[in-house]
PDB file of C-alpha atoms in Angstrom:
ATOM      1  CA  UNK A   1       2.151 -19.915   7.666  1.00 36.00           C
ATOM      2  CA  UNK A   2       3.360 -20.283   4.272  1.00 37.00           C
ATOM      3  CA  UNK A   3       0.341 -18.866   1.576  1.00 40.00           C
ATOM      4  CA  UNK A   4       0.225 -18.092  -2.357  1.00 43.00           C
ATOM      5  CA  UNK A   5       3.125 -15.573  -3.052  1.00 49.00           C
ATOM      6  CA  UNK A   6       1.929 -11.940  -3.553  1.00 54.00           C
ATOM      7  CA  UNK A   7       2.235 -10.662  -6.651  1.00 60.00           C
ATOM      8  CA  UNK A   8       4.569  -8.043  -7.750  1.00 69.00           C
ATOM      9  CA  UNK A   9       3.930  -4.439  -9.381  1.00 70.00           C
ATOM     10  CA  UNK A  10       5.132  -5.569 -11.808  1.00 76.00           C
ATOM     11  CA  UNK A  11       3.045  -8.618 -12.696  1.00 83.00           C
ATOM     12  CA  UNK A  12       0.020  -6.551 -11.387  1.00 78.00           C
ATOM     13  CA  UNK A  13       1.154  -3.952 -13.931  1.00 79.00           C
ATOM     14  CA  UNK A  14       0.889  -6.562 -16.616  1.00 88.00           C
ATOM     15  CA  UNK A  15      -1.946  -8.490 -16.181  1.00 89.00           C
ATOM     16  CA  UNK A  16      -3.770  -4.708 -15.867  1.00 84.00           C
ATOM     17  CA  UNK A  17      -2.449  -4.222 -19.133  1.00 88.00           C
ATOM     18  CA  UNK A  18      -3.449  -7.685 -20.776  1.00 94.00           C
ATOM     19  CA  UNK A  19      -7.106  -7.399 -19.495  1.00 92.00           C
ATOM     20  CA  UNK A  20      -7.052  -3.288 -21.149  1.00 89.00           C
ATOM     21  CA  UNK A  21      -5.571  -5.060 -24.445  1.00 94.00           C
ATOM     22  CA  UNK A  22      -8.702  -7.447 -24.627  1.00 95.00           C
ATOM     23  CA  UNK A  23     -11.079  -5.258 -23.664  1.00 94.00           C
ATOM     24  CA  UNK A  24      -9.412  -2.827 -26.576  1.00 94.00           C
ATOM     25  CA  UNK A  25      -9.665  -5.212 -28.875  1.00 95.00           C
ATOM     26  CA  UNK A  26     -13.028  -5.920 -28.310  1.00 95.00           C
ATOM     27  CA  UNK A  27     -13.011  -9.080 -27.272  1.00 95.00           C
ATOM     28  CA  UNK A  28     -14.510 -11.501 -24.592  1.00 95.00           C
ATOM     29  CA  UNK A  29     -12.853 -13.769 -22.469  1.00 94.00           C
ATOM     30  CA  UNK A  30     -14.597 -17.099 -24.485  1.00 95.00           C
ATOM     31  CA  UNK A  31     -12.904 -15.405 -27.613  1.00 95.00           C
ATOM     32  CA  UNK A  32      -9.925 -15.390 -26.518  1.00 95.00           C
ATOM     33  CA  UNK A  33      -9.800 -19.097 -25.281  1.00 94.00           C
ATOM     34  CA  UNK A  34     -11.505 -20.429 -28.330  1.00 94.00           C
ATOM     35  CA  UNK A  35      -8.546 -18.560 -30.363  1.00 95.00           C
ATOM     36  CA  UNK A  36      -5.972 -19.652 -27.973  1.00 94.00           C
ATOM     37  CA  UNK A  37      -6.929 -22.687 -26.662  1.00 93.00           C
ATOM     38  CA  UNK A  38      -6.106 -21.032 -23.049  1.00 93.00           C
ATOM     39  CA  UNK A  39      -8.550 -22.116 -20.826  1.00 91.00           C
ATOM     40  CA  UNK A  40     -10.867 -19.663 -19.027  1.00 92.00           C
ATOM     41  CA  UNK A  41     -10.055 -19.658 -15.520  1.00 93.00           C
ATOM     42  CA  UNK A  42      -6.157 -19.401 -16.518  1.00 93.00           C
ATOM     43  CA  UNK A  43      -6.832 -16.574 -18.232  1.00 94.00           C
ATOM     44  CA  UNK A  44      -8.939 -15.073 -15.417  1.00 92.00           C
ATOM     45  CA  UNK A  45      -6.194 -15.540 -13.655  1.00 91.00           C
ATOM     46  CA  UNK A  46      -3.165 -13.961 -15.447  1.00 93.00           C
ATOM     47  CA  UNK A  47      -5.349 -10.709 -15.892  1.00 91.00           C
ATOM     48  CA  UNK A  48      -6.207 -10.847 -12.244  1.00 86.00           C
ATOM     49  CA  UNK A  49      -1.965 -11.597 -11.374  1.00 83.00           C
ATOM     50  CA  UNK A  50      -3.083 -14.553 -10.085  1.00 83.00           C
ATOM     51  CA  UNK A  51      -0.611 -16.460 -11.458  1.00 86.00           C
ATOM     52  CA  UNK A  52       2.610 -15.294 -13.585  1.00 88.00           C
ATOM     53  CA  UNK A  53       2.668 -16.821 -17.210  1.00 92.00           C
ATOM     54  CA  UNK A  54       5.047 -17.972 -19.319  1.00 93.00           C
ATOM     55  CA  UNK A  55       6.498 -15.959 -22.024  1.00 94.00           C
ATOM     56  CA  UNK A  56       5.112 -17.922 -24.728  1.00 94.00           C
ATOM     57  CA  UNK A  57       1.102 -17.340 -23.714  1.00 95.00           C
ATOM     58  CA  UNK A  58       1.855 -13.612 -23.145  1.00 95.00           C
ATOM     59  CA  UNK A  59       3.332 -13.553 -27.253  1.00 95.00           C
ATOM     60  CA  UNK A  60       0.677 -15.062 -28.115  1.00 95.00           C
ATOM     61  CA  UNK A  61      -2.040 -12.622 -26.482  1.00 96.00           C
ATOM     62  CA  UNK A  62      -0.465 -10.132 -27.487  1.00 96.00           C
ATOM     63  CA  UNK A  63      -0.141 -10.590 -30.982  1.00 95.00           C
ATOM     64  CA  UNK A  64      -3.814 -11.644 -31.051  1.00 96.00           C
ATOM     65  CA  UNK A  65      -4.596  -8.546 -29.723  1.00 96.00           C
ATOM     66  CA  UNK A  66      -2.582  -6.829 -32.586  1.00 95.00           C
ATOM     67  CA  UNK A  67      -0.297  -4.926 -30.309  1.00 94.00           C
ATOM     68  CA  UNK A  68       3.001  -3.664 -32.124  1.00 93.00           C
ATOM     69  CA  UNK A  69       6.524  -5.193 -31.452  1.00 92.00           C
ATOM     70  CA  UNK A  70       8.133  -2.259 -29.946  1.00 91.00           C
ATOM     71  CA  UNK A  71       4.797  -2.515 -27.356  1.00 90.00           C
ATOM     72  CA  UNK A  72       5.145  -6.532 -27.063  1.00 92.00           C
ATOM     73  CA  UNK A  73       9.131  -5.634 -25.998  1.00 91.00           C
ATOM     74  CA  UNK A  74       8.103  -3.571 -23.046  1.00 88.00           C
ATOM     75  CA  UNK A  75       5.342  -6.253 -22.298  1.00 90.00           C
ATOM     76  CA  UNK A  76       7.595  -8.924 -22.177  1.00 91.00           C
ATOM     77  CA  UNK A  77       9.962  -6.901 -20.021  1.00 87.00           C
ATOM     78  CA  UNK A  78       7.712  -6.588 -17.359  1.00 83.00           C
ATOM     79  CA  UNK A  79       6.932 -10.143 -17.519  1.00 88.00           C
ATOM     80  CA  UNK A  80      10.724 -10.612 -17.149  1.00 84.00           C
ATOM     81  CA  UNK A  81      11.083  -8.444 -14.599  1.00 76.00           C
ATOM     82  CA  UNK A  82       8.117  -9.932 -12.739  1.00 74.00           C
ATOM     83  CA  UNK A  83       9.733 -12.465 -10.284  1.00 66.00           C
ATOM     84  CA  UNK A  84      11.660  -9.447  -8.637  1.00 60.00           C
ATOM     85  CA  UNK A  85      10.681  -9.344  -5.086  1.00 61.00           C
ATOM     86  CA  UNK A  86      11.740  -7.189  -2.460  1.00 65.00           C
ATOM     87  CA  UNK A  87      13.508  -7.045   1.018  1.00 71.00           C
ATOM     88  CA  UNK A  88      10.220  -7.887   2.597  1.00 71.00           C
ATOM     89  CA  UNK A  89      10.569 -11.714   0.571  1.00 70.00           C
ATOM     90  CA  UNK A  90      12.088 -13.652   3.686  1.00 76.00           C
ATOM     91  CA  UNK A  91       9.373 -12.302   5.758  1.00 78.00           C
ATOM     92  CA  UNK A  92       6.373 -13.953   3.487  1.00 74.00           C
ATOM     93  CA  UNK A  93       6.199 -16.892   5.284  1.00 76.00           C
ATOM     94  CA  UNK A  94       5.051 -15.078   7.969  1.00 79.00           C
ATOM     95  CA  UNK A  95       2.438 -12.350   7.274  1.00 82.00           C
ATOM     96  CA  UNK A  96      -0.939 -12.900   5.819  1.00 82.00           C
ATOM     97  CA  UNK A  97      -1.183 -12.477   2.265  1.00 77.00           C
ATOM     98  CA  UNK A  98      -3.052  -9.065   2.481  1.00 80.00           C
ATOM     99  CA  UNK A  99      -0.641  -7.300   4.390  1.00 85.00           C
ATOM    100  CA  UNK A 100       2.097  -9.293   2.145  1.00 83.00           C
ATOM    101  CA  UNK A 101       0.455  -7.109  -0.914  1.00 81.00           C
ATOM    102  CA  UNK A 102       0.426  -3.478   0.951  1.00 89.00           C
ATOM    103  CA  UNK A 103       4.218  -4.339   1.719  1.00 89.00           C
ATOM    104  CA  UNK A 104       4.961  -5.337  -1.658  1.00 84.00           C
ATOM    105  CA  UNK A 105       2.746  -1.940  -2.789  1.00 88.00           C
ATOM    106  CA  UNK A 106       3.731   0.471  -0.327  1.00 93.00           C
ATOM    107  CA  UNK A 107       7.606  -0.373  -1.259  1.00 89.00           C
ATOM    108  CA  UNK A 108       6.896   0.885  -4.969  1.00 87.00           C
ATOM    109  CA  UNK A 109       4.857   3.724  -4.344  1.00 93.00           C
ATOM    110  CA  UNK A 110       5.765   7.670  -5.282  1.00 96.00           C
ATOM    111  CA  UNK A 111       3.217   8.677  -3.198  1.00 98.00           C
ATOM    112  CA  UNK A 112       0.740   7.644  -0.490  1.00 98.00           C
ATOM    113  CA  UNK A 113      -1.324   9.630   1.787  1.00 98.00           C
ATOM    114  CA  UNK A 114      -2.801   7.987   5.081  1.00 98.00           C
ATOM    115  CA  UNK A 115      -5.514   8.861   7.180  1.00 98.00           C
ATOM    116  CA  UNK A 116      -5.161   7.308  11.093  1.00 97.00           C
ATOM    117  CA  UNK A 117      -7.732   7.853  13.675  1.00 95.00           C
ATOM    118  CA  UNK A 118      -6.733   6.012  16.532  1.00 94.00           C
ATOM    119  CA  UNK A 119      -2.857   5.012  15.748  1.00 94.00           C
ATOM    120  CA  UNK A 120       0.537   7.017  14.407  1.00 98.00           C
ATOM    121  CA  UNK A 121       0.700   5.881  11.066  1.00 97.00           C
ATOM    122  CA  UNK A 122       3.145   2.941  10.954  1.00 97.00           C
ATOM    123  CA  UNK A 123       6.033   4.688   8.474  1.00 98.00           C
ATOM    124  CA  UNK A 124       6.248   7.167  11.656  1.00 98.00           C
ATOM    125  CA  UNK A 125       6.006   4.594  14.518  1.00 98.00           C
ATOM    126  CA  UNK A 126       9.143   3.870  16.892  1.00 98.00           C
ATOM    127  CA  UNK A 127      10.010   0.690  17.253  1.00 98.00           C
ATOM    128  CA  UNK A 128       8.828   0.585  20.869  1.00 97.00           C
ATOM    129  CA  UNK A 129       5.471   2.139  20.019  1.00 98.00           C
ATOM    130  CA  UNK A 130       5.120  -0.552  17.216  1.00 97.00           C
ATOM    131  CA  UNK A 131       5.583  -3.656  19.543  1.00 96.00           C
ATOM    132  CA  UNK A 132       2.744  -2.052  21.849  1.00 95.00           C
ATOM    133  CA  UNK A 133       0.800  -1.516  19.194  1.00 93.00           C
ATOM    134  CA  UNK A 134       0.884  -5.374  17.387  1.00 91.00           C
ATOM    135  CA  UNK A 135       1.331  -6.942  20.555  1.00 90.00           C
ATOM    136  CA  UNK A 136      -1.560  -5.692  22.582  1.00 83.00           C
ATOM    137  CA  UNK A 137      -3.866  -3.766  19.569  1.00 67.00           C
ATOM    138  CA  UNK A 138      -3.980  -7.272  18.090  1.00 62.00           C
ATOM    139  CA  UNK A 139      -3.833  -9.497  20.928  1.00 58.00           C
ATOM    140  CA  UNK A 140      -6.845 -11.074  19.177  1.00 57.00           C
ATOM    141  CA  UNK A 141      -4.723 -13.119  16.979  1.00 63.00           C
ATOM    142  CA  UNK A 142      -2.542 -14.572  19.409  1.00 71.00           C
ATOM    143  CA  UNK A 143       0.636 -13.386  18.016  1.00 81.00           C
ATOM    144  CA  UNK A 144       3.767 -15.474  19.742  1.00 88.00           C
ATOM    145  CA  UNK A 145       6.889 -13.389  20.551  1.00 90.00           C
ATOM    146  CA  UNK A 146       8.648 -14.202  17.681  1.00 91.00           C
ATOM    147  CA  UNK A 147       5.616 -12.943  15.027  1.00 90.00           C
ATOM    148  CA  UNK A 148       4.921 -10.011  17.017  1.00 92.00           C
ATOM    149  CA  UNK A 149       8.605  -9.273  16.660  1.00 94.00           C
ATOM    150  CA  UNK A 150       8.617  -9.907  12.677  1.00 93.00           C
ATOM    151  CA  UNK A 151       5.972  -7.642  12.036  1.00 93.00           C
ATOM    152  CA  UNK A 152       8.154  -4.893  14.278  1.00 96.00           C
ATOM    153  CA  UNK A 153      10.917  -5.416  11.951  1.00 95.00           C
ATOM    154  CA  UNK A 154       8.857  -5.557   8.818  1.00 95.00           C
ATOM    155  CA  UNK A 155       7.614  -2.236  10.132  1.00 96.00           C
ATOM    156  CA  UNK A 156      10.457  -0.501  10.988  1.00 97.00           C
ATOM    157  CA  UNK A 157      12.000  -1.405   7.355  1.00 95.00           C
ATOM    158  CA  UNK A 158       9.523  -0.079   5.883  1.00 96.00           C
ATOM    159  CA  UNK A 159       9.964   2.957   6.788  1.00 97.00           C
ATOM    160  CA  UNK A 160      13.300   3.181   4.370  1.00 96.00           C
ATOM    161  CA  UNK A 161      10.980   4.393   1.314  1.00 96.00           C
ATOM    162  CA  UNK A 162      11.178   8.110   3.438  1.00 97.00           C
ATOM    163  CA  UNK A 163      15.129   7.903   3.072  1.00 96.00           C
ATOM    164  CA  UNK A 164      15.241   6.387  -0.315  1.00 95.00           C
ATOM    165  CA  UNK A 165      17.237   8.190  -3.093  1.00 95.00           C
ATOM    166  CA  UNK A 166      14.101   9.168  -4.396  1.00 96.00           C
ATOM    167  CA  UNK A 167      11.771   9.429  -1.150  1.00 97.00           C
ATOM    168  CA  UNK A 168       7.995   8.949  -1.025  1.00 98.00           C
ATOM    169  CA  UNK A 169       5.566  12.064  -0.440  1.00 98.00           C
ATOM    170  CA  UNK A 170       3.619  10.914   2.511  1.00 98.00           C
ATOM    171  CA  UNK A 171       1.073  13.226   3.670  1.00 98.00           C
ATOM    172  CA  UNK A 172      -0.146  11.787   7.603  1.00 98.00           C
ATOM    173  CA  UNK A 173      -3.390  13.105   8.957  1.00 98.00           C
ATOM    174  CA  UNK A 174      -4.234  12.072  12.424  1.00 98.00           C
ATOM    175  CA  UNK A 175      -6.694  12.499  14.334  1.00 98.00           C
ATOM    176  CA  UNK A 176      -5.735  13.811  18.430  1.00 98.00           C
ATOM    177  CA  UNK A 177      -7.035  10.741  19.715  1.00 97.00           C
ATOM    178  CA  UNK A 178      -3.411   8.970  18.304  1.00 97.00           C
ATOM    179  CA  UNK A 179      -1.743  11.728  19.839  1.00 98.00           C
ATOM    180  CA  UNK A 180      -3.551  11.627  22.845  1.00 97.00           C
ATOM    181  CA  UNK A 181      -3.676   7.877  23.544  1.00 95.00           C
ATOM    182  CA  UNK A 182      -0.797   6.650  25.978  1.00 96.00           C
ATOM    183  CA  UNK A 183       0.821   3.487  24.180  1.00 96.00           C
ATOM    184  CA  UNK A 184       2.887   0.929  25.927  1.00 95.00           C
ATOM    185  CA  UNK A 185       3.670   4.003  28.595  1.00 96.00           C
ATOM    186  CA  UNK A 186       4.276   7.371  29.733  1.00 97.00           C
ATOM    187  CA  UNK A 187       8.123   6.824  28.227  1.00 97.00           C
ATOM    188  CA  UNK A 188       7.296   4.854  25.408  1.00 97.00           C
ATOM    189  CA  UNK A 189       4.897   7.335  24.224  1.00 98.00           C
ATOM    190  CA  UNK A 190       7.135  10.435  25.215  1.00 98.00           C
ATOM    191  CA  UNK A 191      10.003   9.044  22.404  1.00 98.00           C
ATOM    192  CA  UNK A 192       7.519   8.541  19.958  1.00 98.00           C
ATOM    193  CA  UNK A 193       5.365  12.116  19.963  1.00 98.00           C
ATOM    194  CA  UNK A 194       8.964  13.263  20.146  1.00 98.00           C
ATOM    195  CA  UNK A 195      10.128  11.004  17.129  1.00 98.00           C
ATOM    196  CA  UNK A 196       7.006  12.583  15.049  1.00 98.00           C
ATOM    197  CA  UNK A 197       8.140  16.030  15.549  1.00 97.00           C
ATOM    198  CA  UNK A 198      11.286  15.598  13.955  1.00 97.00           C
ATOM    199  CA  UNK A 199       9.384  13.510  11.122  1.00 97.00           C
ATOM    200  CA  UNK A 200       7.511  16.028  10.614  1.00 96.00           C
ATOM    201  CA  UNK A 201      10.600  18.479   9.946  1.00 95.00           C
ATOM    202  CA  UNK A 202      11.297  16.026   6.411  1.00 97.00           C
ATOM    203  CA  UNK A 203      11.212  17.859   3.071  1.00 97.00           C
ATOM    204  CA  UNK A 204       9.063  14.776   1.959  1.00 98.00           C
ATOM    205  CA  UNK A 205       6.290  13.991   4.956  1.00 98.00           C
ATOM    206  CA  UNK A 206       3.087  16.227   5.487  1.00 98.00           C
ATOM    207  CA  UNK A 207       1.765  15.950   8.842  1.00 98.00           C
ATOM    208  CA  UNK A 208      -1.604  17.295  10.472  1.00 98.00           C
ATOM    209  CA  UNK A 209      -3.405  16.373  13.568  1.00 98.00           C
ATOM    210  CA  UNK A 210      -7.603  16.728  13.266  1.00 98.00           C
ATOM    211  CA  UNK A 211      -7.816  18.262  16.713  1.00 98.00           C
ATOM    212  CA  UNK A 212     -10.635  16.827  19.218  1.00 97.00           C
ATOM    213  CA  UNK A 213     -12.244  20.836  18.659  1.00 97.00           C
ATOM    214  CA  UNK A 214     -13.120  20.141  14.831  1.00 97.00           C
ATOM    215  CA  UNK A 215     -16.104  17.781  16.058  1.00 96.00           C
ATOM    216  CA  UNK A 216     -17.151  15.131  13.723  1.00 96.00           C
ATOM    217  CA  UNK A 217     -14.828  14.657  10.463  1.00 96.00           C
ATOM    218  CA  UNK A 218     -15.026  12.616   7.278  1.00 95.00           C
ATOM    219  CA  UNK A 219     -12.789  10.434   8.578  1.00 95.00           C
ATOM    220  CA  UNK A 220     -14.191   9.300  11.884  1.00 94.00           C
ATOM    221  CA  UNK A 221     -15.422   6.043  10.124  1.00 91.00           C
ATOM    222  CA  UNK A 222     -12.245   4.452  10.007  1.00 92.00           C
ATOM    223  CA  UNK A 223      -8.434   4.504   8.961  1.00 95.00           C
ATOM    224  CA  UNK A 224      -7.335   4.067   4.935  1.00 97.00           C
ATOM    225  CA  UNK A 225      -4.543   4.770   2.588  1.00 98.00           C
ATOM    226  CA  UNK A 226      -3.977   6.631  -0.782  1.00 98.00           C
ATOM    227  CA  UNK A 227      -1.180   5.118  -2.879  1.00 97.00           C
ATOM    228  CA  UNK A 228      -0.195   6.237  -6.091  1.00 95.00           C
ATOM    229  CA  UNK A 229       2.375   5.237  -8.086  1.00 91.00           C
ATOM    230  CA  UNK A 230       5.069   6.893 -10.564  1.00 87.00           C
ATOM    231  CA  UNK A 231       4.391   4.520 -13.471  1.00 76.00           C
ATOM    232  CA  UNK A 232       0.788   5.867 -15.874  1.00 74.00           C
ATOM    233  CA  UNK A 233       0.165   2.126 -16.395  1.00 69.00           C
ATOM    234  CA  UNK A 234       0.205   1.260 -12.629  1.00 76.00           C
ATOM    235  CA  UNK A 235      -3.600   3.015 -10.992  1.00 80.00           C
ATOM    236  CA  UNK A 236      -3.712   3.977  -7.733  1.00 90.00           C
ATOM    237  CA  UNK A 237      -4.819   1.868  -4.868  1.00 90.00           C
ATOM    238  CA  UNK A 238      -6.459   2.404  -1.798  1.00 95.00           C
ATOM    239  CA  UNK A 239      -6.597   0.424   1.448  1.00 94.00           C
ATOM    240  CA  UNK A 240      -8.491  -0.416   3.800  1.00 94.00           C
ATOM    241  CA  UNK A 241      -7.786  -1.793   7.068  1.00 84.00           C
ATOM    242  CA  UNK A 242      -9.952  -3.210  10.011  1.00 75.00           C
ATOM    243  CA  UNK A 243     -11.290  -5.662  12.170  1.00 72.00           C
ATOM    244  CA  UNK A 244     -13.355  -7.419   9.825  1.00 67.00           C
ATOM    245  CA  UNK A 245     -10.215  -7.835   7.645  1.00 70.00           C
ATOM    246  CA  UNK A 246      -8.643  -5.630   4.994  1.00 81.00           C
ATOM    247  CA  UNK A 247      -9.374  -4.896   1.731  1.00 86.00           C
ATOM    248  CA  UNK A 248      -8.064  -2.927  -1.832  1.00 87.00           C
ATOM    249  CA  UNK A 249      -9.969  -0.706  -3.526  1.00 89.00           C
ATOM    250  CA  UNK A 250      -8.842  -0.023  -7.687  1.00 82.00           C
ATOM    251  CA  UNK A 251     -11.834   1.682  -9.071  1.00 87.00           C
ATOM    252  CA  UNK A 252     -11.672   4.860 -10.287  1.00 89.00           C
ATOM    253  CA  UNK A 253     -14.960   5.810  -8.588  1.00 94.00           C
ATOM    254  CA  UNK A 254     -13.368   4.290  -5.068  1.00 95.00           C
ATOM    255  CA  UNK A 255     -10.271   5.946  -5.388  1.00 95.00           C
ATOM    256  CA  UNK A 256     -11.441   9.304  -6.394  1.00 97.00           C
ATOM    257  CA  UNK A 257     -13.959   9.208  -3.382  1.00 97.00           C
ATOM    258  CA  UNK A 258     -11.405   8.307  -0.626  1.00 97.00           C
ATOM    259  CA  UNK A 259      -8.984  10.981  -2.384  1.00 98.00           C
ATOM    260  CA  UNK A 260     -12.118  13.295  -2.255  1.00 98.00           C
ATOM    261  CA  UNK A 261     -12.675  12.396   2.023  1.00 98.00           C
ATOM    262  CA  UNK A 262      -9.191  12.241   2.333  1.00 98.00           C
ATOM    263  CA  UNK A 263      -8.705  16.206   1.162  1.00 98.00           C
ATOM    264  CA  UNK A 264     -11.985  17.480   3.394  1.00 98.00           C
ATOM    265  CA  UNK A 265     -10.177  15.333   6.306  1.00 98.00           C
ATOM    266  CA  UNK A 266      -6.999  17.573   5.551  1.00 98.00           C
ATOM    267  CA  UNK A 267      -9.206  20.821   5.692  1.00 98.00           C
ATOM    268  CA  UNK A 268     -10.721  19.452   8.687  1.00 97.00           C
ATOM    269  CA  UNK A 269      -6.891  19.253  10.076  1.00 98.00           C
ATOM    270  CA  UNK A 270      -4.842  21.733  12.106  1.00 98.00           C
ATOM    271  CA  UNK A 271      -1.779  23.180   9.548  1.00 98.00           C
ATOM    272  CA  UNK A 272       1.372  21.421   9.753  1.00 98.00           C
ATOM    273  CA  UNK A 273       2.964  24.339  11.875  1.00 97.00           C
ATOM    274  CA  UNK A 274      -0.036  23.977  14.313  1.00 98.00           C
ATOM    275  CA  UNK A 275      -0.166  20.352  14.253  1.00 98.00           C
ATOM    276  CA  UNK A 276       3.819  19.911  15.061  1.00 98.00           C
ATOM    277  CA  UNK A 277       2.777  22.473  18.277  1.00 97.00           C
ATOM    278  CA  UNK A 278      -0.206  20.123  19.552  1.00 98.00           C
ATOM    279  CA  UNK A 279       2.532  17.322  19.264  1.00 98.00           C
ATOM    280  CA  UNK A 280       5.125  18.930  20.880  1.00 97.00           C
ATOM    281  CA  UNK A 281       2.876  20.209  23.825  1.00 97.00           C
ATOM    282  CA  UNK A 282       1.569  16.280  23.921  1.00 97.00           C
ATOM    283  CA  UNK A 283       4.891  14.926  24.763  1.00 96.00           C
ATOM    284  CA  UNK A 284       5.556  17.384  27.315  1.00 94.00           C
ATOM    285  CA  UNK A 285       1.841  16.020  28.868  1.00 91.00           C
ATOM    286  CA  UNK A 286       2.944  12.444  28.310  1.00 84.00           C
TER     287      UNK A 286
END
């Protein structure tokens, strides 16, 4: 299922940038187009990275909006940079165009923090545990073989931004009920409580278990991520994933307050040395 390409940091980074230049300057988007002669919805839809424009409408915004060469250089840069995709490009054909963006995200991001309440967050799943997981979890969609077995390898490549030269800080809270659950078997769950353990032993990855004794939690509404990103110029992001579909958050106001639920969920949490015990004693169970 072949969809609009997903746009890169990069061009997200720039089209950010081009609609804080406007606003700046002070001025709307039917200034702009009368001074231009760019039409409205194309500009809606550079500063939304909607679409990737050429070099010579970029010059030209910016030096409307006054911006000095040394800042139009590192514009332009980006913009040159833009059309650099990742591993995850041959796969795009095949993932919706949501989960297509947290890819593209996730892969650039210094640091994310995830909150699960019924699943091991997918940068820790096995393998086995992730075919169980997209094959019967979303058995809804009617996955065939071979998409169910994409989305396993998608997964499990992800997972390289832990081993990176410069690794992301992930901080996993979980509640016991993704501990607890048996997926795709006594074994397969075994190898993968036993896989999180060592996880868990990375200078880089945070993990805590909400036990079933804290009682209701700021996170029992659903599952969401944190990502922030090395770059000032590129804001955080936070997602949102569920059954009615998927979303991303940019405000400041939503990000601080899923930052804010996500910290309380983390008080709410056993301490890592704890949390590795309840998983160890799990897989013993299992």
């Amino acid at each position: 299922m072949a969809g609009r390409r997903t746009p890169t940091i990069r061009l997200r980074r720039l089209a950010a940038e081009l609609r804080r230049l406007r606003v700046a300057a002070q001025l709307t988007v039917e200034a702009v187009t009368e001074a231009t002669g760019l039409d409205q919805s194309s500009l809606y839809r550079i500063e939304r990275a909607q679409n990737k424009p050429q070099r010579r409408t970029v010059t030209t915004l910016l030096q409307l909006y006054q911006v000095d060469r040394e800042r139009q250089a590192t514009l332009l840069g980006w913009l040159k940079e833009s059309g650099q995709t990742g591993w995850f490009q041959v796969y795009e054909p095949y993932l919706p165009e949501q989960y297509q963006a947290y890819v593209a995200f996730e892969h650039e991001a210094e640091r994310l923090k995830n909150y699960e309440s019924l699943f091991v967050p997918g940068l820790l799943q096995t393998a086995e545990y992730a075919h169980a997981v997209i094959a019967d979890a979303d058995a809804g969609r009617s996955l065939k073989a071979d998409d169910v077995q994409r989305r396993v390898d998608v997964r499990m490549q992800r997972q390289s931004v832990l081993s990176r030269p410069v690794p992301m800080q992930l901080h996993a809270v979980v509640d016991e009920a993704a501990i607890r659950r048996t997926v795709g078997g006594a074994e397969v769950m075994r190898a993968q409580l036993t896989h999180l353990v060592k996880a868990s032993s990375l200078p880089n990855v945070r993990l805590q278990v909400v036990p079933f004794a804290a009682g209701a939690h700021p996170g029992m509404p659903g599952s969401f991520v944190v990502m922030d990103f090395a770059d000032p110029f590129d804001a955080p992001l936070v997602y949102v994933d569920g059954i009615a579909g998927d979303a991303f958050l940019e405000t400041e106001e939503d990000v601080a307050r899923f930052a804010r639920t996500f910290d309380l969920i983390a008080q709410a949490a056993l301490s890592e040395t704890q949390s590795r015990k309840l998983i160890q004693e799990a897989a013993r169970a299992a």
